[in-house]
JSON list of C-alpha atoms in Angstrom, two decimals:
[
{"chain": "A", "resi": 24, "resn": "UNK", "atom": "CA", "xyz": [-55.87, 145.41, -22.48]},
{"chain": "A", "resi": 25, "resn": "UNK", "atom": "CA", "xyz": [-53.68, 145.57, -19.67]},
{"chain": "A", "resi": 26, "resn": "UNK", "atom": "CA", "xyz": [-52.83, 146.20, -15.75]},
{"chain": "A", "resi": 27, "resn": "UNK", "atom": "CA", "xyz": [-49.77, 147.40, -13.96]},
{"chain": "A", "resi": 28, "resn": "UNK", "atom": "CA", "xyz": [-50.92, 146.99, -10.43]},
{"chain": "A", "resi": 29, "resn": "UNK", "atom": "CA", "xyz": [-52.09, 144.29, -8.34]},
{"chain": "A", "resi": 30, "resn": "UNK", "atom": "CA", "xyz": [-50.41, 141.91, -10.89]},
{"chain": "A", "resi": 31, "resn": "UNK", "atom": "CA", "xyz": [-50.07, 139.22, -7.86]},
{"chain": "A", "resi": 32, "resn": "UNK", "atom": "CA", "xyz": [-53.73, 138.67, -9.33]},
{"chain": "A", "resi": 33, "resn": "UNK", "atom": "CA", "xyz": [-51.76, 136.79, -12.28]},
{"chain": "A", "resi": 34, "resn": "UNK", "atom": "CA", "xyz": [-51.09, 133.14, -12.65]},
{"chain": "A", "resi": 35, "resn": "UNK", "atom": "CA", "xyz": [-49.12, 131.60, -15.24]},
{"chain": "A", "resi": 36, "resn": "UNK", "atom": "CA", "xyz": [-49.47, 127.48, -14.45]},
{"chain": "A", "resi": 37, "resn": "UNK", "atom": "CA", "xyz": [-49.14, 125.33, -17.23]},
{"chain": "A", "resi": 38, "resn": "UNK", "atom": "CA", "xyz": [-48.64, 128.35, -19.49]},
{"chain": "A", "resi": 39, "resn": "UNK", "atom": "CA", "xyz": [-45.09, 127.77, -22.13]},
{"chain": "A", "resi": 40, "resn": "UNK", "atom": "CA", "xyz": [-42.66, 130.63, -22.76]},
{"chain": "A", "resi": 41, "resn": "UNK", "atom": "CA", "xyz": [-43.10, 131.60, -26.53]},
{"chain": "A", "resi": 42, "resn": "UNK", "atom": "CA", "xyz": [-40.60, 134.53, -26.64]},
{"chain": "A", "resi": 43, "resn": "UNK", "atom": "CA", "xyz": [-37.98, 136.63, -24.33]},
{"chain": "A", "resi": 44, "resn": "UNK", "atom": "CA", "xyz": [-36.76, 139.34, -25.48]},
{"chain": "A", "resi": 45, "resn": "UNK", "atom": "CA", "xyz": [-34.00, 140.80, -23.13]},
{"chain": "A", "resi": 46, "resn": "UNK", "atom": "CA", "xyz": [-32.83, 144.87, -23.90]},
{"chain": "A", "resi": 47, "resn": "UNK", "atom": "CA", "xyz": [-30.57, 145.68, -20.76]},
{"chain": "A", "resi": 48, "resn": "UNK", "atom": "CA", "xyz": [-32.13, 144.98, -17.60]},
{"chain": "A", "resi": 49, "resn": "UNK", "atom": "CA", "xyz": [-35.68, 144.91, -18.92]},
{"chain": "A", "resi": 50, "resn": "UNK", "atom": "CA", "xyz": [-37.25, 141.52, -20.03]},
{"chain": "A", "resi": 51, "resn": "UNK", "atom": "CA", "xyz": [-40.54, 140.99, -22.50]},
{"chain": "A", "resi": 52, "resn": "UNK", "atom": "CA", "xyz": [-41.91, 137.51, -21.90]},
{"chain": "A", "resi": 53, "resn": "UNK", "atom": "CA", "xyz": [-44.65, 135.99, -24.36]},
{"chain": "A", "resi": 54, "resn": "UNK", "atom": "CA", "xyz": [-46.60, 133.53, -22.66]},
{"chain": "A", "resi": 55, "resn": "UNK", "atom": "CA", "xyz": [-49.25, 130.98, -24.53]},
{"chain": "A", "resi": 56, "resn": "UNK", "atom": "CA", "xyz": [-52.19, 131.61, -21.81]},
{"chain": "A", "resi": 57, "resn": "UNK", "atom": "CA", "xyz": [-52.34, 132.70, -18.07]},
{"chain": "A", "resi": 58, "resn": "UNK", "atom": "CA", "xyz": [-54.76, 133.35, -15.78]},
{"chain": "A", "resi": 59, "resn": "UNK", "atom": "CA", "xyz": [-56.05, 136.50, -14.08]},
{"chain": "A", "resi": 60, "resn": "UNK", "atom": "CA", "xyz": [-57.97, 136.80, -9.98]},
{"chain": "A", "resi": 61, "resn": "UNK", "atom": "CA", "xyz": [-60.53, 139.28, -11.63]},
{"chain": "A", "resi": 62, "resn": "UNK", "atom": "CA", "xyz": [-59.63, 142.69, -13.91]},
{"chain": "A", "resi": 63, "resn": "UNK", "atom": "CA", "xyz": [-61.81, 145.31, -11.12]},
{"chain": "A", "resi": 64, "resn": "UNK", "atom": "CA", "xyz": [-60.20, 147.50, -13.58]},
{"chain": "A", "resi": 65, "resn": "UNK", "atom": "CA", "xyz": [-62.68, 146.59, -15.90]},
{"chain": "A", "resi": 66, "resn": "UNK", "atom": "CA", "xyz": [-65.89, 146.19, -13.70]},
{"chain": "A", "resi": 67, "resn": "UNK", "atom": "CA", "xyz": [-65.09, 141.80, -14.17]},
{"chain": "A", "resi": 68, "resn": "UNK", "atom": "CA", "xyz": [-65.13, 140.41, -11.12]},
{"chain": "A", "resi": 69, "resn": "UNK", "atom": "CA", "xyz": [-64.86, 137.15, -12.14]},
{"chain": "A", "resi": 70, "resn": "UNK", "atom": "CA", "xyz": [-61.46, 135.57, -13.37]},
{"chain": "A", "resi": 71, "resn": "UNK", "atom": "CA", "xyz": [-60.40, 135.56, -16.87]},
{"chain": "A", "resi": 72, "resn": "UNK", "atom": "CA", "xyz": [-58.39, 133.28, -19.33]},
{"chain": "A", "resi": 73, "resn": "UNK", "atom": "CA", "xyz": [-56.39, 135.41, -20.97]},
{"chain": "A", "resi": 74, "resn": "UNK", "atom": "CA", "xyz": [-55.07, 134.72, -24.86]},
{"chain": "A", "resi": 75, "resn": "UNK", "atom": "CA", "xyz": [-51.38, 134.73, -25.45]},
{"chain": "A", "resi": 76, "resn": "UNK", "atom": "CA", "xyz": [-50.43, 137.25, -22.94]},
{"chain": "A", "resi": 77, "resn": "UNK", "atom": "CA", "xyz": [-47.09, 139.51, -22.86]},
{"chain": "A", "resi": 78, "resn": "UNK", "atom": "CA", "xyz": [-45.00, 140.75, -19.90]},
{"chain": "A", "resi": 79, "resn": "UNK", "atom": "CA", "xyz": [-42.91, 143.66, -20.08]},
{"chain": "A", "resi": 80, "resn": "UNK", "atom": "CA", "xyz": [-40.66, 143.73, -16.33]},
{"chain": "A", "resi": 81, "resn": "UNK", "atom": "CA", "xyz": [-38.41, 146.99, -15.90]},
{"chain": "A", "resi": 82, "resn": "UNK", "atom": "CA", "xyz": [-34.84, 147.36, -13.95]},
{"chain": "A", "resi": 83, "resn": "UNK", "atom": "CA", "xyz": [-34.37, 143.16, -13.86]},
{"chain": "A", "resi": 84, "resn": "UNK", "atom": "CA", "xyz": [-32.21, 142.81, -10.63]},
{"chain": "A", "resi": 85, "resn": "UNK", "atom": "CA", "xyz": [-30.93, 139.74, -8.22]},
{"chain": "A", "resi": 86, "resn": "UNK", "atom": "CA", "xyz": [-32.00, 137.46, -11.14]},
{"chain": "A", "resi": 87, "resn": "UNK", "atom": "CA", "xyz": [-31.41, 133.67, -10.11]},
{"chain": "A", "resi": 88, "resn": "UNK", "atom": "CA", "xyz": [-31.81, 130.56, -11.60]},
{"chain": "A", "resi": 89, "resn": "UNK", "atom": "CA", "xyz": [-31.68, 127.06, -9.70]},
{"chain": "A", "resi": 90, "resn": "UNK", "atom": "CA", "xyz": [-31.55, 123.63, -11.37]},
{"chain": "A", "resi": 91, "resn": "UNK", "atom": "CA", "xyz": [-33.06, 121.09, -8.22]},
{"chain": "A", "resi": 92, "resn": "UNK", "atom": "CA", "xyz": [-31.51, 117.63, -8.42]},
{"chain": "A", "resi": 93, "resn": "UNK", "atom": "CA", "xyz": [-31.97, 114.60, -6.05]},
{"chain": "A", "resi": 94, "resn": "UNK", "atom": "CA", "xyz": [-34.46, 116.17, -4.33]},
{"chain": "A", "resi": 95, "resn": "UNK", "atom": "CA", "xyz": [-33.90, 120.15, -2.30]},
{"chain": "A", "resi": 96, "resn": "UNK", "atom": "CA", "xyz": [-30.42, 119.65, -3.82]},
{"chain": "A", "resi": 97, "resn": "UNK", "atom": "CA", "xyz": [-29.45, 122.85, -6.16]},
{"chain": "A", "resi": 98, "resn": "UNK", "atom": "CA", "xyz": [-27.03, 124.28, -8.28]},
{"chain": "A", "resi": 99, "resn": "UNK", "atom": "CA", "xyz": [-26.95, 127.84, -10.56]},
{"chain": "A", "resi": 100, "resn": "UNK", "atom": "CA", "xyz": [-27.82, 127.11, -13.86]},
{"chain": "A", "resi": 101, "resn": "UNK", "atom": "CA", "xyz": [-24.65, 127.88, -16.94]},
{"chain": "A", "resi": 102, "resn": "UNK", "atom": "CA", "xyz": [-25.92, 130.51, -19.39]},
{"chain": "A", "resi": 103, "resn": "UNK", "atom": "CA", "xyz": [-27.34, 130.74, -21.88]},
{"chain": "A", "resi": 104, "resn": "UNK", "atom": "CA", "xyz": [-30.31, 129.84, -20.23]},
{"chain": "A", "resi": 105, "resn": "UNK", "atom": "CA", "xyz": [-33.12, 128.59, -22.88]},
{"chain": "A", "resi": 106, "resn": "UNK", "atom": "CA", "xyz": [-36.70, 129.16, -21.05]},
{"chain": "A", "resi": 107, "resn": "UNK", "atom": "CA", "xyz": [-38.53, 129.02, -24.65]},
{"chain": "A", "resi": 108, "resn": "UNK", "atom": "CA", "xyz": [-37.51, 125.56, -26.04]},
{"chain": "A", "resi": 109, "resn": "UNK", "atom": "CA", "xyz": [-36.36, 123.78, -22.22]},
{"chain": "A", "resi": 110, "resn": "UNK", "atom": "CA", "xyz": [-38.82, 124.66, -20.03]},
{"chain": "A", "resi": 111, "resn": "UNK", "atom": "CA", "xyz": [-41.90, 122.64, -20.46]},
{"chain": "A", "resi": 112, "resn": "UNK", "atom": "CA", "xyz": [-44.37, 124.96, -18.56]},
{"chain": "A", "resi": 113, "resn": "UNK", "atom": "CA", "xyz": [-44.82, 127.24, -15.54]},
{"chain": "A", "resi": 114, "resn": "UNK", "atom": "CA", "xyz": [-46.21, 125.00, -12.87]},
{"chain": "A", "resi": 115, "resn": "UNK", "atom": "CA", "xyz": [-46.23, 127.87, -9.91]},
{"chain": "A", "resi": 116, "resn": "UNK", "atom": "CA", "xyz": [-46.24, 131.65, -9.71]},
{"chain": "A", "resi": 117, "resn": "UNK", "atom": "CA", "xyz": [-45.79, 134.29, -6.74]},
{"chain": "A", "resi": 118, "resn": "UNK", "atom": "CA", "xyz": [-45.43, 137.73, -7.07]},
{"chain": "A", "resi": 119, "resn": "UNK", "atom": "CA", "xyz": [-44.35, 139.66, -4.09]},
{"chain": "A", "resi": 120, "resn": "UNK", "atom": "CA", "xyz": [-45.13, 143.61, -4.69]},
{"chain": "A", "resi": 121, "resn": "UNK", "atom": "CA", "xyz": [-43.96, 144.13, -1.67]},
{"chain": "A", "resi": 122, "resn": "UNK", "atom": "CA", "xyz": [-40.78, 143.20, -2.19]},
{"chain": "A", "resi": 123, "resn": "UNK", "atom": "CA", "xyz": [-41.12, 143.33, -6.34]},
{"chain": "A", "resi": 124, "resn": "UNK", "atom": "CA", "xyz": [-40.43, 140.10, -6.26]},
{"chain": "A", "resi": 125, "resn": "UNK", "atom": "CA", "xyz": [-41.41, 136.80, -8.86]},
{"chain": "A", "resi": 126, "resn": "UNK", "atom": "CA", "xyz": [-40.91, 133.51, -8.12]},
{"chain": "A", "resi": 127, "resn": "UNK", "atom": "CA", "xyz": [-41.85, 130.84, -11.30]},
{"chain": "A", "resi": 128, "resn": "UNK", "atom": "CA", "xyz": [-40.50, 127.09, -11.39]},
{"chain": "A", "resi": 129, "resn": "UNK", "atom": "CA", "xyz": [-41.56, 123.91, -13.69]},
{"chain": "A", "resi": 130, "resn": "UNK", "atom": "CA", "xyz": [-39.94, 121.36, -15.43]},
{"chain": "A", "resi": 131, "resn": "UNK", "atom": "CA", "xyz": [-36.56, 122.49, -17.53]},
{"chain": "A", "resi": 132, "resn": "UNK", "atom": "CA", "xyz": [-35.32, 119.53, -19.93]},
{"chain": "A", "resi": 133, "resn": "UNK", "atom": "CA", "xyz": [-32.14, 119.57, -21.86]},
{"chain": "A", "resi": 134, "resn": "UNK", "atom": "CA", "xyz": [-30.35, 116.86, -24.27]},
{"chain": "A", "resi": 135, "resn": "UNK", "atom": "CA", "xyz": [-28.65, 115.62, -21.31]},
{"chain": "A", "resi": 136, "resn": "UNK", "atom": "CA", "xyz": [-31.22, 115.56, -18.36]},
{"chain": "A", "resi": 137, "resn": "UNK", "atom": "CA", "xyz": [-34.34, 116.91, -16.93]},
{"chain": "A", "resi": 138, "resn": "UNK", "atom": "CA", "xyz": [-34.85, 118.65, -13.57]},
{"chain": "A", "resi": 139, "resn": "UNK", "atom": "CA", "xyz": [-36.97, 120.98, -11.76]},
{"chain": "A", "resi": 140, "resn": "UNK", "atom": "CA", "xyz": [-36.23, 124.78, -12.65]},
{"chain": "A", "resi": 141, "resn": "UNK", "atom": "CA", "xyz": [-36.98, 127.84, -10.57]},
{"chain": "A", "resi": 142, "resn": "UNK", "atom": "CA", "xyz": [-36.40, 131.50, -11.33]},
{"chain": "A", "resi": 143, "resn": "UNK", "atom": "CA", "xyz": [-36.68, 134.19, -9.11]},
{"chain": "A", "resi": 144, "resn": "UNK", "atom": "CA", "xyz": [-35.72, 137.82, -9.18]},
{"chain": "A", "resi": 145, "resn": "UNK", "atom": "CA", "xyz": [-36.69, 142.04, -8.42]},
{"chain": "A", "resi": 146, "resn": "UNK", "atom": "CA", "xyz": [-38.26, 144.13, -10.60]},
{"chain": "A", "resi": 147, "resn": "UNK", "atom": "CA", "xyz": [-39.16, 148.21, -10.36]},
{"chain": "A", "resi": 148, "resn": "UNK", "atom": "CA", "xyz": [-42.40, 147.84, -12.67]},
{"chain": "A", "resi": 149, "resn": "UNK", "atom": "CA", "xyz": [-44.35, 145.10, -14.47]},
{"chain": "A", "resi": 150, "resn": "UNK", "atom": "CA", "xyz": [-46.73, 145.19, -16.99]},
{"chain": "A", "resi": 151, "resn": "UNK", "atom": "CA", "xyz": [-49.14, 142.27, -17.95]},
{"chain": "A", "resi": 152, "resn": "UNK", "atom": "CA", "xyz": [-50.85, 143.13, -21.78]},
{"chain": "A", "resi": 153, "resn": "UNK", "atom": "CA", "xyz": [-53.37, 140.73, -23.54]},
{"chain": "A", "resi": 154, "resn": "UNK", "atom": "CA", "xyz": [-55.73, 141.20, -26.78]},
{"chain": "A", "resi": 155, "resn": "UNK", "atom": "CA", "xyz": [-58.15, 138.38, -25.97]},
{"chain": "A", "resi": 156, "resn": "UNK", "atom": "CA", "xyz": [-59.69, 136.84, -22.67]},
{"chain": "A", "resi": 157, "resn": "UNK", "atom": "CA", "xyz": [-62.77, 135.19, -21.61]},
{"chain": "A", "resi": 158, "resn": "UNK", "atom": "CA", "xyz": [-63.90, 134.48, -18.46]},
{"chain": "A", "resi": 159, "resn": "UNK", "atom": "CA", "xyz": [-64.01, 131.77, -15.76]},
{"chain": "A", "resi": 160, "resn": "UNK", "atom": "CA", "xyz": [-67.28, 131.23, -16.44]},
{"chain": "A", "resi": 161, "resn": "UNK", "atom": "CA", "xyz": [-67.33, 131.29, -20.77]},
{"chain": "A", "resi": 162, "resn": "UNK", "atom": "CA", "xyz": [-64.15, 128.68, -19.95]},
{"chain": "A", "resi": 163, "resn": "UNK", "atom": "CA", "xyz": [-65.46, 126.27, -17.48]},
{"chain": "A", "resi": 164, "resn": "UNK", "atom": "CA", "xyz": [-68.42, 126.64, -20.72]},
{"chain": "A", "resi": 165, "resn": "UNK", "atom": "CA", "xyz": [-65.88, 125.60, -23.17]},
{"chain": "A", "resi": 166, "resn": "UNK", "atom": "CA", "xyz": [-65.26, 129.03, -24.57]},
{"chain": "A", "resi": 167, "resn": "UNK", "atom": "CA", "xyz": [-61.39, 130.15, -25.47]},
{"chain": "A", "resi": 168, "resn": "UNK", "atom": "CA", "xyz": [-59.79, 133.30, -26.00]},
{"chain": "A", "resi": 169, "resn": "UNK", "atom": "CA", "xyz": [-58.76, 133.73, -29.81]},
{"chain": "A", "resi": 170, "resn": "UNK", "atom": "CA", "xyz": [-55.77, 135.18, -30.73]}
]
């Protein structure tokens, strides 16, 4: 399953980075879980809990990365930048069609210390794919997506 549009409907708090794959300016993220508004596309009005879910983003541009110390301090992040085995989990998520614009920050731990991570930048198309989801309602029942 999948959706190209309206992915502002996606959320991916408390959801872990299992796999980037980078070819150019495109990016393919594997995520653990996230959550969808509703997939109309469907006829499902109510939200789903999607299974380990995949994100393929086109045409990658102003792509940022900002390490937060002592508070609103920040500073650019050196590369290589390892979002699969340092950042502990999404904790917020905005997308900005509009603009084609996502926004995700959590907590990013190192050997040497731990701060608060955020990574922003422009995209021409996302695509959100998923083989398994159940919804709000099966969850909150103590149902889980299989993968």
């Amino acid at each position: 399953m999948k959706i190209n549009s309206d992915i502002k409907r996606l959320s991916l708090h408390d959801s872990h980075f299992e796999k980037e794959t980078r070819i150019g300016n495109d990016i393919e993220l594997t995520v653990d879980w996230a959550k969808l508004e509703n997939f109309k596309e469907e006829g499902i009005e109510d939200g789903l809990i999607l299974g380990k879910t995949k994100l393929i983003i086109t045409e990658v541009s102003n792509e940022v990365f900002k390490a937060y110390y002592d508070g609103a301090k920040w500073k650019p992040l050196p590369e290589p930048i390892d979002i699969v085995n340092s950042w502990q989990e999404v904790a917020n998520t905005e997308i900005d069609e509009k603009s084609q614009k996502i926004k995700l920050d959590g907590m990013f731990n190192t050997d040497k210390e731990n701060f608060w991570i955020e990574w922003s930048f422009n995209y021409k198309k996302c695509e959100v794919e998923w083989n398994h989801h159940v919804t709000f309602t099966e969850w909150k029942a103590g149902k889980l997506p299989s993968d």
